[in-house]
XYZ file of C-alpha atoms in Angstrom:
389
model
C -22.191 51.586 27.902
C -22.146 52.422 24.195
C -22.339 49.354 21.998
C -19.426 49.569 19.561
C -19.933 47.655 16.282
C -16.164 47.288 15.912
C -15.753 45.786 19.387
C -18.559 43.265 18.910
C -16.865 41.955 15.777
C -13.485 41.838 17.513
C -14.993 39.729 20.286
C -16.347 37.118 17.873
C -14.692 33.722 18.256
C -13.972 33.393 14.544
C -12.027 36.679 14.289
C -8.222 36.547 14.278
C -5.402 39.019 13.621
C -5.545 38.473 9.853
C -9.278 39.218 9.756
C -8.716 42.298 11.893
C -6.323 43.590 9.242
C -8.925 42.855 6.548
C -11.468 44.877 8.520
C -9.142 47.854 8.670
C -8.360 47.641 4.952
C -12.052 47.413 4.111
C -12.901 50.292 6.453
C -10.366 52.527 4.712
C -11.628 51.445 1.290
C -15.217 52.448 2.037
C -14.153 55.717 3.671
C -12.014 56.708 0.705
C -13.721 55.213 -2.358
C -17.406 54.914 -1.495
C -18.672 57.197 1.276
C -17.712 60.475 -0.489
C -19.679 59.374 -3.574
C -22.798 57.831 -2.042
C -25.081 60.740 -2.904
C -23.991 60.653 -6.541
C -24.388 56.878 -6.714
C -27.926 57.224 -5.337
C -28.789 59.929 -7.868
C -27.543 57.926 -10.841
C -28.902 54.631 -9.495
C -25.672 52.652 -9.725
C -22.089 52.770 -8.434
C -19.162 53.610 -10.693
C -17.621 50.477 -12.189
C -14.161 51.709 -11.262
C -14.958 51.109 -7.593
C -15.078 47.366 -8.248
C -11.687 47.593 -9.919
C -10.259 49.368 -6.879
C -11.794 46.711 -4.656
C -10.037 44.089 -6.754
C -6.722 45.933 -6.697
C -6.846 45.844 -2.897
C -7.493 42.108 -2.905
C -10.946 42.524 -1.353
C -13.118 41.294 -4.236
C -12.485 37.549 -4.043
C -10.911 36.811 -0.702
C -12.561 33.402 -0.288
C -11.653 32.194 -3.791
C -8.503 30.043 -4.251
C -5.343 31.946 -5.171
C -4.881 30.001 -8.412
C -8.008 31.731 -9.738
C -6.988 35.216 -8.637
C -8.561 35.098 -5.194
C -7.121 35.524 -1.737
C -7.243 31.866 -0.728
C -9.234 32.722 2.394
C -12.606 31.634 3.739
C -16.118 32.952 4.133
C -14.885 34.708 7.267
C -12.904 37.132 5.104
C -15.986 37.986 3.069
C -18.085 38.327 6.224
C -15.687 40.976 7.558
C -15.990 42.894 4.284
C -19.799 42.787 4.391
C -19.763 43.857 8.039
C -17.576 46.881 7.316
C -19.740 47.841 4.358
C -22.793 48.084 6.601
C -20.886 50.093 9.202
C -19.914 52.508 6.408
C -23.588 52.925 5.558
C -23.078 51.681 2.001
C -25.618 49.772 -0.078
C -24.466 50.889 -3.515
C -22.030 48.024 -4.115
C -23.799 44.663 -4.123
C -20.767 42.797 -2.808
C -22.808 39.932 -1.452
C -23.645 38.989 -5.042
C -20.359 39.969 -6.657
C -17.990 38.439 -4.086
C -20.062 36.157 -1.884
C -22.368 34.402 -4.349
C -21.424 34.441 -8.038
C -17.742 33.378 -7.668
C -18.755 30.511 -5.401
C -21.115 29.036 -7.981
C -18.285 29.149 -10.504
C -15.739 27.721 -8.074
C -18.058 24.935 -6.917
C -19.459 23.770 -10.253
C -17.233 25.191 -12.990
C -14.706 23.231 -14.993
C -11.050 24.126 -14.642
C -11.228 26.038 -17.913
C -14.318 27.939 -16.795
C -12.766 28.896 -13.474
C -9.565 30.096 -15.145
C -11.600 32.057 -17.674
C -14.072 33.776 -15.356
C -12.881 33.949 -11.782
C -9.786 36.164 -12.269
C -11.916 38.755 -14.058
C -14.349 38.853 -11.143
C -11.762 38.849 -8.364
C -9.809 41.637 -10.077
C -12.930 43.764 -10.445
C -12.480 43.868 -14.223
C -15.908 42.247 -14.465
C -18.982 42.647 -12.254
C -21.012 39.533 -11.522
C -24.758 38.940 -11.233
C -27.100 35.987 -10.863
C -30.513 35.963 -12.546
C -33.076 33.746 -10.869
C -36.229 35.798 -10.212
C -38.791 36.375 -12.942
C -41.835 38.677 -13.047
C -44.216 35.792 -12.386
C -42.170 33.496 -10.155
C -40.605 35.319 -7.195
C -39.216 32.704 -4.816
C -40.768 29.810 -6.800
C -37.627 28.903 -8.715
C -38.896 25.624 -10.139
C -41.596 27.533 -12.050
C -39.251 29.760 -14.045
C -40.081 30.146 -17.743
C -36.767 31.372 -19.160
C -35.625 28.756 -21.672
C -32.220 27.593 -22.872
C -32.741 25.725 -26.134
C -29.837 23.802 -27.610
C -28.843 24.942 -31.105
C -25.734 23.162 -32.314
C -22.828 24.153 -30.097
C -24.842 26.911 -28.411
C -27.834 27.563 -26.211
C -30.391 30.158 -27.188
C -31.510 31.975 -24.022
C -34.986 33.486 -24.047
C -36.835 35.005 -21.101
C -37.160 37.899 -18.689
C -35.467 38.256 -15.326
C -36.284 40.925 -12.771
C -34.942 42.445 -9.539
C -31.408 41.571 -10.648
C -28.765 43.077 -8.385
C -25.794 44.454 -10.362
C -27.948 44.214 -13.486
C -26.786 47.542 -14.903
C -23.076 46.935 -14.341
C -22.796 43.168 -14.840
C -20.490 41.587 -17.407
C -21.132 38.006 -16.319
C -24.534 36.723 -15.275
C -25.473 33.229 -14.116
C -28.915 32.567 -15.605
C -31.342 30.020 -14.191
C -33.163 28.603 -17.214
C -35.193 25.579 -18.258
C -33.282 23.225 -20.526
C -36.267 20.841 -20.316
C -39.686 22.394 -19.704
C -41.333 19.030 -18.947
C -39.260 18.170 -15.885
C -40.090 20.949 -13.414
C -37.223 21.509 -10.978
C -35.185 18.770 -12.681
C -35.276 20.745 -15.917
C -33.517 23.810 -14.449
C -29.932 24.480 -15.506
C -27.499 27.302 -14.798
C -26.040 28.954 -17.890
C -23.233 31.519 -17.636
C -23.656 34.404 -20.058
C -20.920 36.924 -20.832
C -22.773 40.112 -21.707
C -22.334 43.711 -22.694
C -24.566 46.311 -24.293
C -23.673 45.006 -27.757
C -24.595 41.361 -27.089
C -27.249 40.405 -29.701
C -30.625 39.753 -28.084
C -29.571 41.007 -24.652
C -31.142 44.134 -23.171
C -30.852 45.735 -19.786
C -34.130 47.124 -18.531
C -34.699 50.148 -16.352
C -32.961 50.619 -13.033
C -35.710 50.307 -10.444
C -36.428 53.281 -8.190
C -36.460 51.426 -4.882
C -37.548 52.420 -1.381
C -33.949 52.107 -0.179
C -30.516 51.050 -1.408
C -30.928 53.619 -4.171
C -27.278 53.586 -5.215
C -27.392 49.854 -5.993
C -28.339 48.905 -9.550
C -31.350 46.595 -9.535
C -32.743 46.015 -13.025
C -34.679 43.835 -15.407
C -32.714 41.722 -17.885
C -34.202 40.596 -21.200
C -32.929 37.642 -23.220
C -34.290 37.253 -26.734
C -32.495 34.344 -28.339
C -29.157 35.270 -26.761
C -26.570 32.846 -28.098
C -24.397 31.332 -25.361
C -21.799 28.587 -25.968
C -23.012 25.215 -24.701
C -19.717 24.910 -22.837
C -21.004 27.688 -20.552
C -23.354 25.228 -18.865
C -22.481 25.181 -15.173
C -22.017 21.625 -14.013
C -21.414 18.360 -15.885
C -25.008 17.798 -17.058
C -28.212 19.649 -17.763
C -30.846 19.690 -15.050
C -28.499 20.199 -12.096
C -29.368 23.867 -11.602
C -32.029 23.503 -8.919
C -29.782 21.331 -6.765
C -26.906 23.796 -7.256
C -29.145 26.667 -6.171
C -30.273 24.811 -3.069
C -26.671 24.024 -2.143
C -25.512 27.637 -2.468
C -28.501 29.476 -1.016
C -27.540 28.850 2.650
C -24.429 31.006 2.182
C -26.497 33.707 0.486
C -28.869 33.682 3.456
C -25.991 33.816 5.903
C -24.729 36.924 4.084
C -28.113 38.530 4.809
C -27.600 37.620 8.455
C -24.168 39.241 8.543
C -25.598 42.471 7.163
C -28.542 42.332 9.566
C -26.426 42.000 12.707
C -23.997 44.719 11.625
C -26.983 47.004 11.023
C -28.511 46.208 14.412
C -25.252 47.000 16.182
C -24.765 50.187 14.197
C -28.318 51.338 14.908
C -27.908 50.814 18.649
C -24.542 52.598 18.703
C -25.895 55.584 16.755
C -28.961 55.844 18.955
C -27.059 55.622 22.234
C -24.765 58.401 21.029
C -27.737 60.538 19.971
C -29.703 59.913 23.167
C -26.798 61.010 25.342
C -26.394 64.292 23.441
C -30.058 65.220 22.853
C -31.568 67.481 25.515
C -35.245 67.141 26.459
C -37.169 68.450 29.490
C -33.940 69.706 31.003
C -32.276 66.311 30.766
C -30.666 64.241 28.084
C -32.909 61.849 26.198
C -30.885 59.019 27.713
C -31.859 60.166 31.229
C -35.477 59.219 30.514
C -36.301 55.720 31.714
C -38.238 54.768 28.583
C -35.192 55.570 26.442
C -32.883 53.506 28.619
C -35.282 50.566 28.682
C -35.775 50.655 24.912
C -32.036 50.746 24.324
C -31.464 48.014 26.898
C -33.836 45.769 24.970
C -32.270 46.663 21.623
C -28.767 46.067 23.003
C -29.887 42.658 24.260
C -31.275 41.786 20.840
C -27.965 42.892 19.321
C -26.017 40.636 21.690
C -28.260 37.608 21.107
C -28.193 38.198 17.352
C -24.402 38.445 17.313
C -24.084 35.220 19.318
C -26.427 33.340 16.966
C -24.682 34.722 13.877
C -21.219 33.858 15.188
C -22.363 30.292 15.823
C -23.718 30.067 12.266
C -20.466 31.414 10.804
C -18.373 28.911 12.782
C -20.647 26.097 11.599
C -20.421 27.320 7.994
C -16.625 27.486 8.144
C -16.676 23.826 9.234
C -19.122 22.906 6.471
C -21.858 22.157 9.018
C -24.420 24.915 8.423
C -27.655 23.154 7.446
C -30.464 24.584 5.334
C -32.879 25.025 8.235
C -30.403 26.878 10.455
C -29.413 29.172 7.578
C -33.115 29.878 7.021
C -33.557 30.602 10.742
C -30.641 33.027 10.644
C -31.918 34.791 7.560
C -35.497 35.252 8.705
C -34.961 35.953 12.395
C -31.961 38.254 12.084
C -33.514 40.350 9.319
C -36.771 40.578 11.273
C -34.787 41.837 14.260
C -32.902 44.287 12.036
C -36.129 45.925 10.890
C -37.610 45.918 14.396
C -34.579 47.404 16.149
C -34.028 50.092 13.521
C -37.708 51.053 13.727
C -37.414 51.433 17.509
C -34.278 53.507 17.095
C -35.998 55.786 14.572
C -38.702 56.385 17.172
C -36.096 57.516 19.699
C -34.631 59.939 17.170
C -38.091 61.469 16.762
C -38.521 63.752 13.761
C -34.816 63.620 12.984
C -35.172 59.876 12.494
C -37.364 60.575 9.470
C -34.854 62.864 7.772
C -32.607 61.042 5.317
C -29.530 63.077 6.168
C -29.517 61.170 9.452
C -28.009 57.692 8.961
C -30.746 56.003 11.005
C -33.377 57.125 8.485
C -31.358 55.761 5.588
C -30.885 52.497 7.488
C -34.664 52.280 7.940
C -35.228 52.555 4.190
C -32.380 50.201 3.298
C -33.378 47.462 5.749
C -36.810 46.485 4.469
C -35.622 44.480 1.464
C -33.689 42.141 3.757
C -36.918 40.350 4.680
C -37.717 39.800 1.001
C -34.649 38.907 -1.068
C -32.644 35.668 -0.879
C -36.025 34.005 -0.330
C -38.752 35.819 1.590
C -38.935 35.245 5.326
C -42.211 33.393 4.831
C -40.369 30.927 2.576
C -37.687 30.591 5.257
C -40.342 29.542 7.790
C -41.689 26.975 5.346
C -38.189 25.511 4.921
C -37.747 25.355 8.685
C -41.143 23.746 9.201
C -40.221 20.868 6.895
C -37.515 19.790 9.328
C -39.749 19.739 12.407
């Protein structure tokens, strides 16, 4: 039986009629506004900004943000459906996990009423594109060792430092910057500062768009801050030094987003490969008639089913506010490991065609590898899990 990505989502316990309608709306959005332009986005290294505006016009950009701030008043489930449909469409040019699933939630959780009214409607409408700048050239996943500084100067902070591997870095208008407001306190000296930026912001420079192995249409850049003046009122949270705790509180959702993408990719890979195997002729039979092919796909389909069950349980827990750090880390590391493994096995069944980028499975192979690295490497996830044992 062909594994249908759409049917596996429909069978999830957390899906209802409203979410089914969201899935259809998202599916049409990607088919109309993104898929026809993917090659161009990949060539230029970033998606057109207007696509975010269209996303906002459809109400898809901030579905889990309260309505009073321009959002849809929904839950993480609404965002999860969007991310699922994006993977099924084969798109990695829009970094919606950051724009819709991460940045607005920092602002909603820790921002003042004035900050939320000022920033959230611009993100949920797609007028602005959001980014978060944590990683630095010398720190990677070691967030407490960041060197970017935010020095108080009257009513402002002066931001100085370099950030790298920043998703949405080329397009962003708002960036949450992890910086040291006190260099002597380690993790307790980290604060989150919200910077409104454009190409004319004094001291702010966007670096090159990285030429990545995969996800070539998504703008990943360096960001340079050289005494960028940011109003002190743009501090996120009531006091300095709360940034590390805020990051730790929000990272489980970021890791769950990786899990959503991983499972959707696993299911898509299996569905594509079953379809190919049943149509490809070899030795007078279809590829699917060969026992090795059937056994490989049986194993991959089982992994897809187990992965979906685990993910659905994590989503239900998260919707109840019960998803703990260790379980989120388990989901992130294990599901993304399975994503890379299953896609690799599917590429093997495609043979030479699996290595040609015009075949979706080849593009999925290239796009998948980063999943085991960003949002905290899978090795870091195992360390977090081990601390709870």
